[in-house]
Amino acid sequence: MTGSLADALANLPPGLILILGALVLPLLRGRAQAALTLVLPLASFAHLSLFGEGTTATLEVLGVSLTPVRVDRLSLVFGIVFHIAACLSALYALHVRDATQHVSAMVYVGSAVGAVFAGDLVTLFVYWELTAISSVFLIWASRSERATRAGLRYLVIQVGSGVLLLAGVVLHYRATGSVAFTRLIGEDGSLATAGPGVLLILAAFGIKCAFPLLHNWLQDAYPKATVTGTVFLSAFTTKLAVYTLVRGFPGTDALIWIGVVMTLFPIFFAVIENDLRKVLAYSLNNQLGFMVVGVGVGTELALNGAVAHAFVHIIYKGLLFMSMGAVLYRTGTSKASELGGLYRSMPLTAVCCVVGAMSISAFPLFSGFVAKSLTLSAVAHEHLVWVWLGLLAASAGVMEHSGIKIPFFSFFGHDSGIRCKEAPAHMLLAMGIAAVLCVAIGCYPAPLYALLPFEVDYQPYADLGHCLTQLQLLLFAALAFGVLMRTRLYPPEVPSVNLDSDWVYRRGLPRLGGAVGGVAAKLRFALTGVAGRWLSVALRTVHHLHGPRGLLARTWATGGIAFWAILCLFGYLLLAFTR
Amino acid sequence: MSEHEKRGWLDEPRNVDRLFWGLAIVCALLVVVELVFGRHAEFSWEGWPGFYGAFGFAVFVAVVLIGKRLRRFLRREEDYYDR
């Protein structure tokens, strides 16, 4: 009996426990429901340990060979960190009494886990769309007009990405006869020689990875999700996209510059953004840029850097979203203009937030440092000077928005006068575990390095000069903040919304549509006016001539006809003489 | 803030000043340490003493001031998209 159960479990693809478990959740109520939401990721994590490296399951459908499960080093490391994030997020969401959120979160996590273990593009597509459809309920669960609309935009874009993926897979299958999800880009790493199917697949991955100009669904939707929903969302969708890029597009030259742009442009938006959860969304975009650069460089060191960055990023970004979520939960706002001085009321949340901020800024001994160093040294090894400078500038930018702005304007700065309770115990526990992980990985990176897809021959603390330069970069940046505050040059936080590329489809296109419609209507009016006038003149003439009593409609007397006939003949006679 | 509330260490403007000057001293010390012990450099110009400090400071100021300028073009009322 136990043998057959173990067999059945071993045959169940990773992640499916979460999806099937989510179907049971609505049968439970209250605490039991929330508790099962915590048990499911733990059970799924235990289930994952049954799978050894190299496990695959294949299946023949309609003559196409599918690989629903493939376990290798790359998928395992993402599978592990997805489960860590799922456990922490579920613990953080223990107070939620809303079946919609619990069910959608579990299906979402399960499909993201399933996607990283998908060995073929068709299975990937199924999970890809499932992550989109399940996660939108975490946004809609805010149950506000804004969230509903943002959720719809999010859904259209995410499902659109899936449609592009499917189209790409079909074209790729026709070109190569295979749907296996392996390296898709050619050995030269050039997009110019890639087939149309591969380009479509890259576009699909690019949307989910929030490439520049395709990014704005992220900043639009994530801050409008529920307190706990944003924590879930921050971990999976974009990092699933990073995984697919590492798998399908390592060493694609174009990704280097796409990544650099991604690290740089969000930092300007983050400076002027008032909603701190939206600042974190911009910061998330900037962090993805580092990973995309790593994928673009494509050496073993760089790919290790991208994967390690994704791993630690999921934890510290989750921690930052948790701390801002706790602030939102207790005070009802996450706007910098309304917050400040909360360290008095929420000291433990403040400490956790600062740990997250120092991790994302990559202070030595914090997790961001041991991951980002891999990517930066890989870029330096390839002598990509401008890329390296761009990433260094972006690192100082991270210090601005995530290192200083997030903790300063919520917990320190001017006292907003808000006095509230400290975050609930389960939230503190989730944040505490995440904070401990950030410091533990930062101080002792060996276990993380052991998980990476390629062997790591890198000692982040062997070169103390590197720690020194990193400290210089970050502390001088902090000093610059002090100088700007004291000289009052730092822009004040004001209630506002800043235009970004979402303006194009939220205002630009509707306006363009309205304008085109208006012109068309005017044109139609003008045309019908002119044509109408001509038509009425023509009709009046016809009516005049042929209507009742019209000149040509009268009945004429026989004598009159004879007279006109003789007149005509006489005319002919005259013409004949004149010739 | 209620009158009975204990004033925190950070509520004293004097302490905030101390924090700022403390940070400035730490920054200066970092440059001194670099000068004394030296370090390995990837690119020649990157080996200049204080390069990272100057770069971090300059980028931070530039990002904030450019962001401030951008606000002129990008800032709208909070209900811009609701109208």
XYZ file of C-alpha atoms in Angstrom:
662
model
C 0.000 0.000 0.000
C 2.667 2.476 1.047
C 4.732 1.285 -1.880
C 1.989 2.095 -4.363
C 1.389 5.454 -2.670
C 5.079 6.295 -2.964
C 4.955 5.260 -6.627
C 1.905 7.397 -7.237
C 3.607 10.365 -5.568
C 6.787 9.833 -7.529
C 4.718 9.872 -10.733
C 2.985 13.105 -9.780
C 4.739 16.043 -11.429
C 6.228 18.601 -8.983
C 3.790 21.384 -8.203
C 0.695 19.315 -8.858
C 0.178 18.733 -5.112
C -0.347 22.475 -4.789
C -2.820 22.657 -7.671
C -4.795 19.598 -6.551
C -4.648 20.770 -2.936
C -6.067 24.116 -3.989
C -9.197 22.287 -5.175
C -9.724 20.964 -1.628
C -9.275 24.392 -0.009
C -12.814 25.700 -0.683
C -14.213 22.760 1.312
C -12.540 24.125 4.443
C -13.277 27.272 6.379
C -11.384 29.866 8.398
C -8.279 28.731 10.248
C -8.292 25.238 8.747
C -8.224 26.728 5.263
C -5.328 29.056 6.063
C -3.469 26.243 7.815
C -3.806 23.929 4.809
C -2.435 26.758 2.639
C 0.686 26.581 4.782
C 0.813 22.770 4.779
C 0.529 22.469 0.982
C 3.830 24.162 0.056
C 5.587 22.216 2.817
C 4.150 18.956 1.472
C 5.075 19.935 -2.063
C 8.604 20.767 -0.908
C 8.890 17.317 0.673
C 7.492 15.824 -2.550
C 10.174 17.625 -4.562
C 12.876 15.897 -2.511
C 11.681 12.563 -4.004
C 12.954 13.724 -7.373
C 16.614 13.233 -8.089
C 18.597 15.151 -10.619
C 18.100 13.648 -14.055
C 14.536 12.429 -13.542
C 12.422 12.765 -16.653
C 8.978 11.612 -17.675
C 8.001 11.472 -21.320
C 4.667 11.076 -23.012
C 3.526 10.728 -26.639
C 0.541 12.898 -27.600
C -0.707 13.045 -31.203
C 2.699 12.029 -32.461
C 4.464 14.781 -30.528
C 6.881 13.696 -27.845
C 6.270 15.669 -24.628
C 8.373 15.807 -21.467
C 6.044 16.952 -18.676
C 8.752 16.487 -16.042
C 12.459 17.164 -16.338
C 14.552 17.569 -13.218
C 18.047 18.961 -13.693
C 20.260 21.357 -11.756
C 18.719 24.448 -13.323
C 15.103 23.460 -12.688
C 15.915 22.186 -9.186
C 17.407 25.442 -7.937
C 14.354 27.374 -9.116
C 12.051 24.672 -7.727
C 13.708 24.970 -4.332
C 13.571 28.746 -4.089
C 9.962 28.771 -5.358
C 9.050 26.470 -2.493
C 10.908 28.622 0.041
C 9.006 31.643 -1.240
C 5.707 29.744 -1.189
C 6.203 28.626 2.426
C 7.157 32.140 3.592
C 4.316 33.806 1.682
C 1.767 31.282 2.970
C 2.969 31.872 6.547
C 2.679 35.612 5.958
C -0.886 35.137 4.675
C -2.032 33.023 7.619
C -4.516 35.679 8.793
C -6.307 35.881 5.445
C -9.877 34.555 5.523
C -10.617 34.673 1.830
C -10.910 31.418 -0.114
C -10.336 33.213 -3.441
C -6.893 34.373 -2.390
C -5.817 31.054 -0.908
C -6.976 29.019 -3.886
C -5.506 31.346 -6.490
C -2.200 31.616 -4.604
C -1.810 27.827 -4.429
C -2.736 27.252 -8.101
C -0.381 30.096 -9.030
C 2.550 28.690 -7.062
C 1.829 25.159 -8.285
C 1.766 26.212 -11.921
C 4.982 28.231 -11.537
C 6.681 25.180 -10.008
C 5.244 22.966 -12.746
C 6.554 25.370 -15.377
C 10.184 25.209 -14.239
C 10.040 21.407 -14.377
C 8.382 21.365 -17.814
C 10.720 19.707 -20.307
C 8.851 20.782 -23.427
C 7.357 24.000 -24.728
C 3.769 22.738 -24.875
C 3.724 21.810 -21.183
C 5.443 25.120 -20.469
C 2.676 26.933 -22.354
C -0.044 25.255 -20.286
C 1.586 26.222 -16.982
C 2.486 29.653 -18.402
C -1.161 30.497 -18.992
C -2.205 28.919 -15.709
C 0.109 31.261 -13.777
C -1.517 34.203 -15.574
C -5.100 33.142 -14.998
C -4.640 32.085 -11.368
C -2.582 35.076 -10.281
C -5.017 37.714 -11.521
C -7.364 36.809 -8.669
C -4.728 38.011 -6.198
C -5.163 41.449 -7.785
C -8.940 41.291 -8.085
C -9.150 40.178 -4.446
C -8.480 43.811 -3.453
C -12.057 44.293 -4.635
C -11.693 47.908 -5.733
C -12.495 49.541 -9.037
C -8.822 50.340 -9.659
C -7.723 46.791 -8.873
C -10.397 45.322 -11.130
C -9.276 47.440 -14.054
C -5.568 46.851 -13.388
C -6.286 43.119 -13.128
C -7.962 43.139 -16.522
C -4.999 44.910 -18.091
C -2.660 42.438 -16.375
C -4.677 39.484 -17.634
C -4.775 40.740 -21.231
C -0.990 41.240 -21.254
C -0.146 37.965 -19.501
C -2.482 35.856 -21.610
C -1.199 37.742 -24.658
C 2.300 36.626 -23.720
C 1.018 33.047 -23.669
C -0.563 33.453 -27.102
C 2.756 34.691 -28.479
C 4.440 31.715 -26.844
C 2.006 29.281 -28.452
C 2.408 30.887 -31.884
C 6.176 30.738 -31.459
C 6.055 27.081 -30.419
C 3.978 26.170 -33.483
C 6.378 27.947 -35.855
C 9.372 26.464 -34.045
C 7.855 22.966 -34.300
C 7.256 23.393 -38.031
C 10.834 24.557 -38.509
C 12.605 21.971 -36.339
C 10.081 19.186 -35.693
C 10.705 19.387 -31.948
C 8.997 21.011 -28.996
C 11.761 20.187 -26.525
C 12.564 23.106 -24.251
C 16.318 23.327 -24.560
C 18.595 26.074 -25.843
C 16.558 27.911 -28.494
C 19.021 30.553 -29.627
C 21.774 29.523 -32.032
C 25.396 29.030 -31.010
C 26.272 32.519 -32.316
C 23.812 34.090 -29.846
C 22.502 36.378 -32.565
C 18.844 37.240 -33.036
C 19.462 37.961 -36.726
C 19.868 34.272 -37.508
C 17.064 33.091 -35.188
C 13.860 31.797 -36.760
C 10.526 33.632 -36.408
C 9.294 31.008 -33.933
C 12.260 31.607 -31.643
C 11.753 35.386 -31.853
C 8.091 35.030 -30.879
C 9.038 32.833 -27.936
C 11.593 35.442 -26.838
C 8.915 38.143 -27.065
C 6.639 36.036 -24.852
C 9.417 35.555 -22.290
C 10.279 39.251 -22.574
C 6.777 40.360 -21.649
C 6.762 38.218 -18.517
C 10.315 39.327 -17.703
C 9.226 42.991 -18.007
C 11.657 44.026 -20.744
C 11.817 47.799 -21.280
C 8.541 49.119 -22.765
C 6.935 45.736 -22.108
C 7.362 46.285 -18.371
C 4.540 48.402 -17.177
C 2.038 45.668 -16.331
C 4.294 44.999 -13.334
C 4.196 48.477 -11.794
C 0.542 48.791 -12.753
C -0.769 45.564 -11.239
C 1.471 44.485 -8.345
C 0.869 47.491 -6.075
C -2.888 47.044 -6.525
C -2.949 43.418 -5.369
C -3.833 42.548 -1.780
C -1.296 42.903 1.063
C -0.384 39.223 0.825
C -1.110 38.859 -2.898
C 1.758 41.175 -3.842
C 4.164 39.060 -1.773
C 3.154 35.981 -3.778
C 3.217 37.840 -7.095
C 6.680 39.309 -6.521
C 8.286 35.866 -6.343
C 7.050 33.800 -9.246
C 5.972 35.351 -12.564
C 9.093 37.333 -13.388
C 11.528 34.760 -12.018
C 9.816 32.053 -14.051
C 10.614 34.273 -17.046
C 14.246 34.569 -15.922
C 14.412 30.775 -15.694
C 13.065 30.404 -19.242
C 15.631 32.910 -20.512
C 18.478 31.039 -18.798
C 17.194 27.804 -20.338
C 16.396 29.024 -23.842
C 18.512 32.089 -24.527
C 21.897 31.897 -22.773
C 24.523 34.065 -24.468
C 22.022 36.060 -26.562
C 23.928 39.278 -27.252
C 20.840 41.492 -27.416
C 19.928 40.575 -23.841
C 23.036 42.326 -22.499
C 21.847 45.771 -23.556
C 18.203 45.028 -22.855
C 19.323 44.125 -19.339
C 21.420 47.250 -18.894
C 18.491 49.457 -19.913
C 16.295 47.508 -17.496
C 18.638 48.148 -14.603
C 18.855 51.872 -15.329
C 15.508 53.356 -16.339
C 13.413 52.181 -13.362
C 15.679 53.951 -10.875
C 14.546 57.366 -12.111
C 10.896 56.393 -11.800
C 11.540 54.966 -8.345
C 12.920 58.321 -7.133
C 9.693 60.178 -7.892
C 7.175 57.432 -7.094
C 5.086 58.002 -3.986
C 3.510 54.566 -3.483
C 6.241 52.538 -1.772
C 4.897 49.228 -3.080
C 5.187 50.696 -6.578
C 8.746 51.807 -5.778
C 9.423 48.153 -4.968
C 7.883 47.142 -8.303
C 10.282 49.480 -10.123
C 13.090 48.093 -8.016
C 12.024 44.573 -9.004
C 12.319 45.626 -12.649
C 15.820 46.975 -12.030
C 16.881 43.714 -10.343
C 15.577 41.661 -13.267
C 17.914 43.714 -15.446
C 20.959 42.330 -13.605
C 19.724 38.781 -14.230
C 19.012 39.490 -17.922
C 22.548 40.870 -18.358
C 23.877 37.661 -16.797
C 21.862 35.579 -19.269
C 23.079 37.755 -22.150
C 26.741 37.377 -21.208
C 26.099 33.647 -21.092
C 29.354 32.356 -19.597
C 29.114 29.792 -16.806
C 30.001 32.459 -14.245
C 27.406 34.856 -15.649
C 24.612 32.255 -15.765
C 25.465 31.241 -12.212
C 25.220 34.939 -11.355
C 21.785 35.257 -12.948
C 20.458 32.172 -11.150
C 22.022 33.089 -7.794
C 20.617 36.603 -8.132
C 17.141 35.226 -8.840
C 17.440 32.960 -5.791
C 18.430 35.617 -3.258
C 16.249 38.238 -4.925
C 13.105 36.180 -4.409
C 13.812 36.121 -0.687
C 14.835 39.740 -0.065
C 12.271 41.193 -2.448
C 9.611 39.098 -0.731
C 10.897 40.420 2.589
C 10.651 44.033 1.408
C 7.139 43.507 0.026
C 6.206 41.808 3.314
C 7.435 44.750 5.364
C 5.591 47.278 3.192
C 2.560 44.977 3.252
C 2.685 44.956 7.064
C 2.789 48.761 7.023
C -0.185 48.840 4.645
C -2.014 46.273 6.784
C -1.558 48.276 9.983
C -1.800 51.861 8.708
C -3.997 51.464 5.627
C -1.537 53.215 3.333
C 1.766 52.582 1.601
C 2.246 56.151 0.385
C 5.502 57.823 1.330
C 3.765 61.198 1.630
C 1.547 59.827 4.426
C 4.114 57.664 6.239
C 7.199 58.272 8.354
C 8.503 57.604 11.830
C 6.910 54.171 12.085
C 9.961 52.664 13.800
C 8.352 53.724 17.078
C 5.277 51.588 16.433
C 6.721 48.775 14.342
C 10.357 48.359 15.426
C 10.658 44.687 14.453
C 9.166 45.257 10.997
C 11.608 48.160 10.639
C 14.573 45.911 11.450
C 13.413 43.279 8.931
C 12.897 45.982 6.295
C 16.410 47.322 6.866
C 17.852 43.808 6.502
C 15.968 43.449 3.191
C 17.174 46.886 2.105
C 20.797 46.063 2.899
C 20.490 42.736 1.077
C 19.078 44.239 -2.100
C 21.712 46.999 -1.978
C 24.342 44.230 -1.807
C 26.151 45.207 1.381
C 28.937 42.720 2.133
C 27.670 39.935 4.438
C 24.155 40.243 2.967
C 22.746 37.948 0.306
C 22.630 40.418 -2.594
C 26.385 40.843 -2.416
C 27.319 37.194 -2.938
C 24.993 36.944 -5.972
C 25.527 40.267 -7.703
C 29.311 39.897 -7.447
C 29.114 36.846 -9.732
C 27.375 38.792 -12.508
C 29.603 41.840 -12.157
C 32.809 39.803 -12.278
C 31.510 37.867 -15.286
C 30.906 41.180 -17.070
C 34.378 42.419 -16.098
C 35.960 39.137 -17.284
C 34.433 39.700 -20.717
C 35.814 43.282 -20.703
C 32.381 44.775 -21.306
C 33.393 48.141 -19.851
C 30.238 50.129 -20.610
C 27.978 47.346 -19.427
C 30.009 47.118 -16.236
C 29.745 50.871 -15.664
C 26.001 50.710 -16.300
C 25.557 47.968 -13.721
C 27.710 49.841 -11.224
C 25.557 52.947 -11.697
C 22.456 50.795 -11.300
C 23.899 49.440 -8.043
C 24.126 52.976 -6.682
C 20.550 53.458 -7.928
C 19.387 50.408 -5.973
C 20.868 52.015 -2.866
C 18.706 55.070 -3.583
C 15.288 53.495 -4.011
C 15.435 50.248 -2.077
C 18.336 50.833 0.280
C 17.298 54.245 1.546
C 13.942 55.422 0.226
C 11.876 52.408 1.319
C 13.002 52.215 4.963
C 13.590 55.950 5.378
C 10.218 57.259 4.255
C 8.210 54.581 6.039
C 10.029 53.978 9.306
C 12.225 57.050 9.754
C 12.155 60.558 8.270
C 9.594 63.004 9.604
C 7.101 61.641 12.122
C 3.750 61.137 10.425
C 2.091 60.899 13.811
C 0.718 57.461 12.955
C 0.736 55.154 15.971
C -0.248 51.581 15.241
C 0.335 48.074 16.492
C 3.386 46.046 15.485
C 2.774 43.569 12.640
C 0.966 40.332 13.649
C 3.123 37.482 14.957
C 2.862 35.258 11.865
C 3.914 38.157 9.618
C 6.866 38.887 11.900
C 7.827 35.225 11.835
C 7.746 35.120 8.017
C 9.770 38.323 7.807
C 12.163 37.092 10.487
C 12.890 33.836 8.655
C 13.424 35.718 5.394
C 15.766 38.176 7.125
C 17.760 35.350 8.706
C 18.074 33.683 5.298
C 19.330 36.959 3.780
C 22.092 37.255 6.370
C 22.893 33.521 6.430
C 23.340 33.315 2.656
C 25.346 36.552 2.718
C 27.730 35.277 5.385
C 27.950 31.690 4.199
C 27.182 31.425 0.467
C 28.601 27.911 -0.023
C 25.212 26.069 0.156
C 23.735 28.480 -2.400
C 26.744 28.111 -4.695
C 26.430 24.312 -4.433
C 22.905 24.561 -5.901
C 23.886 26.624 -8.959
C 23.775 25.000 -12.426
C 27.541 25.203 -12.970
C 30.432 24.585 -10.617
C 31.351 27.743 -8.732
C 34.957 28.730 -8.372
C 34.301 32.044 -6.715
C 35.084 33.364 -3.243
C 33.254 36.643 -2.639
C 35.232 37.378 0.506
C 38.652 36.253 -0.710
C 39.337 39.693 -2.206
C 38.762 42.170 0.635
C 39.369 44.989 -1.842
C 36.061 44.048 -3.446
C 34.228 44.410 -0.111
C 35.971 47.727 0.403
C 34.956 49.130 -2.984
C 31.370 47.948 -2.539
C 31.190 49.626 0.893
C 32.629 52.797 -0.608
C 30.047 52.811 -3.383
C 27.123 52.298 -1.020
C 28.203 54.491 1.885
C 29.166 57.421 -0.346
C 25.742 57.044 -1.972
C 24.194 57.189 1.516
C 26.312 60.244 2.227
C 24.962 61.831 -0.949
C 21.449 61.219 0.398
C 22.436 62.992 3.632
C 23.844 65.938 1.693
C 20.752 66.194 -0.545
C 18.434 66.075 2.482
C 20.404 68.707 4.376
C 20.547 71.020 1.348
C 16.821 70.331 0.723
C 17.578 69.293 -2.838
C 15.949 65.899 -2.338
C 12.501 66.047 -3.949
C 9.667 65.914 -1.395
C 7.230 62.999 -1.501
C 3.984 64.240 -2.988
C 0.708 62.479 -3.794
C 0.845 61.941 -7.526
C 0.838 59.406 -10.300
C 3.687 59.379 -12.805
C 3.223 58.642 -16.473
C 4.971 55.540 -17.766
C 4.571 53.345 -20.818
C 1.141 52.173 -19.564
C -0.059 55.644 -20.604
C 0.095 54.371 -24.191
C -2.683 51.836 -23.692
C -4.535 53.545 -20.867
C -4.761 57.014 -22.438
C -2.835 57.246 -25.734
C -4.501 54.494 -27.735
C -8.027 55.241 -26.464
C -7.450 58.897 -27.333
C -6.056 57.966 -30.739
C -9.064 55.689 -31.276
C -11.376 58.516 -30.230
C -9.608 60.936 -32.565
C -9.717 58.530 -35.512
C -13.387 57.826 -34.798
C -14.096 61.556 -34.609
C -12.370 62.243 -37.914
C -14.212 59.352 -39.533
C -17.535 60.631 -38.235
C -16.814 64.134 -39.517
C -15.728 62.755 -42.874
C -18.921 60.741 -43.129
C -20.983 63.777 -42.175
C -19.204 65.966 -44.710
C -19.507 63.369 -47.476
C -23.157 62.653 -46.847
C -23.719 66.428 -46.798
C -22.116 67.088 -50.194
C -23.393 63.928 -51.798
C -26.807 64.537 -50.282
C -26.996 67.958 -51.810
C -26.007 66.656 -55.267
C -28.443 63.824 -54.931
C -31.310 66.107 -54.002
C -30.506 68.449 -56.923
C -30.448 65.456 -59.292
C -33.682 64.095 -57.838
C -35.379 67.474 -58.120
C -34.302 67.770 -61.785
C -35.601 64.292 -62.575
C -38.789 65.049 -60.727
C -39.113 68.319 -62.593
C -38.690 66.667 -65.979
C -40.339 63.290 -65.452
C -42.601 63.838 -62.476
C -46.372 64.393 -62.838
C -46.812 67.427 -65.109
C -43.045 67.200 -65.786
C -41.971 68.500 -69.170
C -41.097 65.045 -70.522
C -43.966 63.243 -68.806
C -46.803 65.144 -70.505
C -48.962 63.542 -73.170
C -48.708 65.529 -76.298
C -51.337 66.087 -79.052
C -50.798 64.265 -82.417
C -50.797 67.598 -84.288
C -47.983 68.873 -82.124
C -45.909 65.730 -82.845
C -46.502 66.147 -86.591
C -45.438 69.787 -86.352
C -42.168 68.863 -84.570
C -41.494 66.052 -87.083
C -41.913 68.419 -90.025
C -39.676 70.943 -88.288
C -36.979 68.210 -87.880
C -37.231 67.166 -91.566
C -36.985 70.806 -92.592
C -33.825 71.081 -90.493
C -32.299 68.043 -92.244
C -33.144 69.630 -95.626
C -31.330 72.823 -94.652
C -28.323 70.841 -93.443
C -28.237 68.856 -96.705
C -28.197 72.129 -98.764
C -25.449 73.715 -96.702
C -23.076 70.774 -97.308
C 2.931 62.594 19.432
C 1.624 62.285 22.979
C 3.487 64.170 25.697
C 4.128 61.014 27.673
C 5.748 59.239 24.755
C 9.399 58.644 25.267
C 11.477 60.619 22.793
C 13.602 58.276 20.740
C 17.283 58.748 20.079
C 16.532 59.704 16.487
C 14.083 62.436 17.550
C 16.972 64.661 18.650
C 18.164 66.717 15.654
C 21.601 66.726 17.284
C 21.765 62.941 16.985
C 20.774 63.050 13.326
C 23.670 65.479 12.805
C 25.969 63.062 14.600
C 24.778 60.246 12.371
C 25.508 62.276 9.241
C 28.997 63.319 10.317
C 29.689 59.809 11.542
C 28.840 58.506 8.072
C 31.115 61.141 6.518
C 33.972 60.030 8.764
C 33.399 56.347 7.906
C 33.474 57.264 4.200
C 36.748 59.148 4.655
C 38.194 56.176 6.551
C 37.246 53.822 3.718
C 39.319 55.920 1.321
C 42.212 55.987 3.783
C 42.086 52.189 4.149
C 42.129 51.890 0.367
C 45.170 54.166 0.102
C 47.056 52.297 2.797
C 46.304 48.705 1.756
C 45.716 49.101 -1.975
C 43.513 46.751 -3.934
C 43.259 44.750 -7.119
C 41.643 46.545 -10.095
C 39.857 45.065 -13.131
C 40.352 48.120 -15.357
C 43.193 50.619 -14.927
C 41.019 53.701 -14.324
C 38.888 51.748 -11.891
C 41.992 51.432 -9.690
C 42.127 55.159 -8.868
C 41.796 55.626 -5.143
C 38.289 56.707 -4.181
C 36.886 55.819 -7.613
C 33.973 53.814 -6.182
C 33.162 56.437 -3.572
C 33.157 59.282 -6.074
C 31.163 57.206 -8.559
C 28.554 56.223 -5.957
C 28.182 59.807 -4.754
C 27.966 61.272 -8.258
C 25.494 58.681 -9.552
C 23.252 59.088 -6.513
C 23.106 62.863 -6.898
C 22.583 62.592 -10.655
C 19.766 60.041 -10.298
C 17.916 62.163 -7.749
C 18.304 65.436 -9.651
C 17.373 63.917 -13.018
C 14.403 62.183 -11.379
C 13.332 65.532 -9.968
C 13.449 67.084 -13.458
C 11.508 64.157 -14.899
C 8.712 64.847 -12.454
C 7.926 68.018 -14.391
C 6.963 65.954 -17.417
C 5.596 62.835 -15.796
C 3.732 63.996 -12.722
C -0.060 63.976 -12.821
C -2.837 64.192 -10.241
C -3.473 60.989 -8.301
C -6.874 60.445 -9.957
C -5.484 61.058 -13.466
C -6.458 57.627 -14.729
C -9.817 57.568 -12.908
C -11.174 60.551 -14.778
